[in-house]
Amino acid sequence: MQGENNPIEKDLYKLGEDYIEARVIETLSDLLLSLTLWKEGYTRNSAGKAFSAVKALLNELILTNEEKLVNLAKDDREKE
């Protein structure tokens, strides 16, 4: 990985459980808000909010499981 040789970059990827939990809660509340907007007829706002929430949730899942994903890589090129 790129950040392995640079200690400053490496520390950027260390996230505490509290941070991840807060982001997941924020994402779920955004999804609920999206549903509320949808029911009120604000479909464009709802779609944007839902997209942002799902994107944030996927980001947290990837960061949480980064090592597992890297270990699935078949060669060094895929690991980068």
XYZ file of N, CA and C in Angstrom:
240
model
N 0.836 -1.187 0.000
C 0.000 0.000 0.000
C 0.875 1.241 0.000
N 0.331 2.314 -0.487
C 1.093 3.526 -0.640
C 1.543 4.108 0.694
N 0.710 4.109 1.708
C 1.007 4.754 2.973
C 1.922 3.977 3.891
N 2.363 2.782 3.487
C 3.173 1.959 4.375
C 4.537 2.571 4.654
N 5.112 3.285 3.704
C 6.437 3.860 3.889
C 6.395 5.235 4.525
N 5.286 5.873 4.510
C 5.135 7.213 5.044
C 4.334 7.139 6.342
N 4.997 7.380 7.504
C 4.293 7.234 8.789
C 3.123 8.195 8.953
N 3.209 9.378 8.373
C 2.109 10.334 8.497
C 0.887 9.813 7.750
N 1.084 9.330 6.533
C -0.022 8.785 5.750
C -0.615 7.558 6.422
N 0.236 6.729 6.999
C -0.222 5.502 7.644
C -1.181 5.827 8.793
N -0.872 6.871 9.575
C -1.715 7.235 10.706
C -3.087 7.739 10.274
N -3.192 8.248 9.061
C -4.484 8.730 8.580
C -5.505 7.613 8.488
N -5.044 6.387 8.320
C -5.954 5.263 8.132
C -6.342 4.578 9.441
N -5.745 4.993 10.551
C -6.097 4.406 11.839
C -7.331 5.126 12.376
N -8.417 4.421 12.405
C -9.664 5.013 12.875
C -10.153 4.266 14.099
N -10.609 5.012 15.063
C -11.132 4.389 16.256
C -12.546 3.889 16.056
N -12.943 2.968 16.907
C -14.295 2.417 16.825
C -15.354 3.486 17.058
N -15.055 4.452 17.932
C -16.023 5.518 18.204
C -16.307 6.339 16.950
N -15.261 6.640 16.192
C -15.429 7.409 14.960
C -16.288 6.639 13.966
N -15.961 5.370 13.794
C -16.699 4.546 12.833
C -18.155 4.412 13.256
N -18.375 4.188 14.549
C -19.749 4.070 15.053
C -20.525 5.364 14.817
N -19.882 6.496 15.062
C -20.544 7.786 14.848
C -20.894 7.983 13.379
N -20.001 7.598 12.487
C -20.258 7.735 11.047
C -21.404 6.825 10.593
N -21.468 5.624 11.147
C -22.555 4.709 10.779
C -23.890 5.260 11.272
N -23.917 5.782 12.488
C -25.147 6.383 13.026
C -25.561 7.579 12.176
N -24.594 8.404 11.800
C -24.881 9.557 10.941
C -25.442 9.104 9.588
N -24.868 8.049 9.047
C -25.328 7.522 7.765
C -26.759 7.013 7.863
N -27.049 6.280 8.930
C -28.409 5.759 9.108
C -29.423 6.887 9.290
N -29.036 7.928 10.017
C -29.959 9.055 10.184
C -30.177 9.776 8.852
N -29.132 9.847 8.014
C -29.296 10.442 6.684
C -30.230 9.606 5.813
N -30.139 8.290 5.941
C -31.052 7.425 5.186
C -32.496 7.621 5.638
N -32.703 7.758 6.941
C -34.054 8.022 7.451
C -34.571 9.370 6.952
N -33.701 10.369 6.942
C -34.081 11.676 6.415
C -34.440 11.573 4.936
N -33.687 10.772 4.210
C -33.968 10.559 2.792
C -35.366 9.971 2.593
N -35.724 9.000 3.421
C -37.066 8.410 3.328
C -38.151 9.433 3.635
N -37.902 10.267 4.624
C -38.862 11.313 4.975
C -39.038 12.285 3.812
N -37.931 12.698 3.216
C -38.000 13.597 2.065
C -38.766 12.956 0.912
N -38.530 11.661 0.714
C -39.223 10.936 -0.368
C -40.738 10.955 -0.144
N -41.137 10.666 1.099
C -42.570 10.641 1.424
C -43.212 12.016 1.260
N -42.421 13.080 1.475
C -42.930 14.451 1.345
C -42.961 14.913 -0.109
N -42.398 14.102 -1.009
C -42.422 14.460 -2.419
C -41.157 15.125 -2.938
N -40.154 15.248 -2.093
C -38.887 15.866 -2.507
C -37.939 14.789 -3.038
N -38.292 14.257 -4.198
C -37.559 13.093 -4.716
C -36.111 13.408 -5.064
N -35.859 14.571 -5.635
C -34.485 14.916 -6.008
C -33.603 15.056 -4.760
N -34.085 15.759 -3.751
C -33.329 15.900 -2.503
C -33.147 14.547 -1.827
N -34.187 13.734 -1.881
C -34.139 12.408 -1.271
C -33.084 11.535 -1.935
N -33.050 11.553 -3.258
C -32.085 10.729 -3.990
C -30.657 11.160 -3.687
N -30.425 12.451 -3.626
C -29.084 12.957 -3.311
C -28.644 12.561 -1.914
N -29.551 12.671 -0.966
C -29.243 12.321 0.425
C -28.995 10.823 0.553
N -29.803 10.013 -0.120
C -29.625 8.554 -0.072
C -28.291 8.155 -0.693
N -27.943 8.754 -1.831
C -26.676 8.441 -2.485
C -25.502 8.779 -1.577
N -25.527 9.957 -0.976
C -24.442 10.369 -0.079
C -24.328 9.435 1.120
N -25.455 9.024 1.660
C -25.450 8.143 2.829
C -24.892 6.770 2.485
N -25.305 6.209 1.364
C -24.812 4.887 0.962
C -23.321 4.959 0.647
N -22.895 6.030 0.007
C -21.469 6.222 -0.295
C -20.648 6.282 1.001
N -21.136 7.011 1.996
C -20.437 7.109 3.278
C -20.397 5.758 3.987
N -21.501 5.009 3.918
C -21.547 3.694 4.550
C -20.552 2.742 3.893
N -20.492 2.743 2.570
C -19.521 1.902 1.862
C -18.092 2.296 2.220
N -17.848 3.590 2.354
C -16.526 4.064 2.745
C -16.123 3.512 4.110
N -17.029 3.555 5.055
C -16.736 3.039 6.396
C -16.524 1.532 6.375
N -17.314 0.816 5.593
C -17.133 -0.635 5.484
C -15.770 -0.975 4.886
N -15.363 -0.222 3.884
C -14.059 -0.463 3.262
C -12.939 -0.155 4.240
N -13.030 0.969 4.945
C -11.984 1.317 5.909
C -11.910 0.307 7.046
N -13.054 -0.171 7.487
C -13.088 -1.141 8.574
C -12.493 -2.477 8.149
N -12.700 -2.856 6.907
C -12.265 -4.171 6.419
C -11.110 -4.084 5.428
N -10.337 -3.026 5.500
C -9.273 -2.791 4.519
C -8.269 -3.939 4.454
N -7.834 -4.418 5.602
C -6.841 -5.503 5.602
C -7.387 -6.766 4.955
N -8.621 -7.100 5.253
C -9.237 -8.285 4.648
C -9.305 -8.142 3.130
N -9.642 -6.950 2.672
C -9.729 -6.712 1.231
C -8.360 -6.812 0.564
N -7.335 -6.277 1.216
C -5.980 -6.350 0.666
C -5.523 -7.798 0.600
N -5.869 -8.585 1.609
C -5.469 -9.996 1.624
C -6.153 -10.809 0.531
N -7.275 -10.328 0.013
C -7.963 -11.015 -1.080
C -7.280 -10.798 -2.431
N -6.418 -9.798 -2.506
C -5.745 -9.489 -3.765
C -4.857 -10.649 -4.192
N -4.834 -10.895 -5.488
C -4.085 -12.034 -6.023
C -2.604 -11.730 -6.211
N -2.273 -10.477 -6.520
C -0.869 -10.126 -6.729
C -0.611 -8.708 -6.221
N 0.649 -8.287 -6.304
C 1.023 -6.966 -5.795
C 0.315 -5.832 -6.533
N 0.074 -6.025 -7.802
C -0.598 -4.987 -8.584
C -2.011 -4.737 -8.054
N -2.730 -5.791 -7.722
C -4.082 -5.642 -7.171
C -4.040 -5.037 -5.775
N -2.985 -5.308 -5.019
C -2.889 -4.780 -3.658
C -2.699 -3.271 -3.642
N -2.131 -2.723 -4.700
C -1.931 -1.274 -4.772
C -3.237 -0.620 -5.092
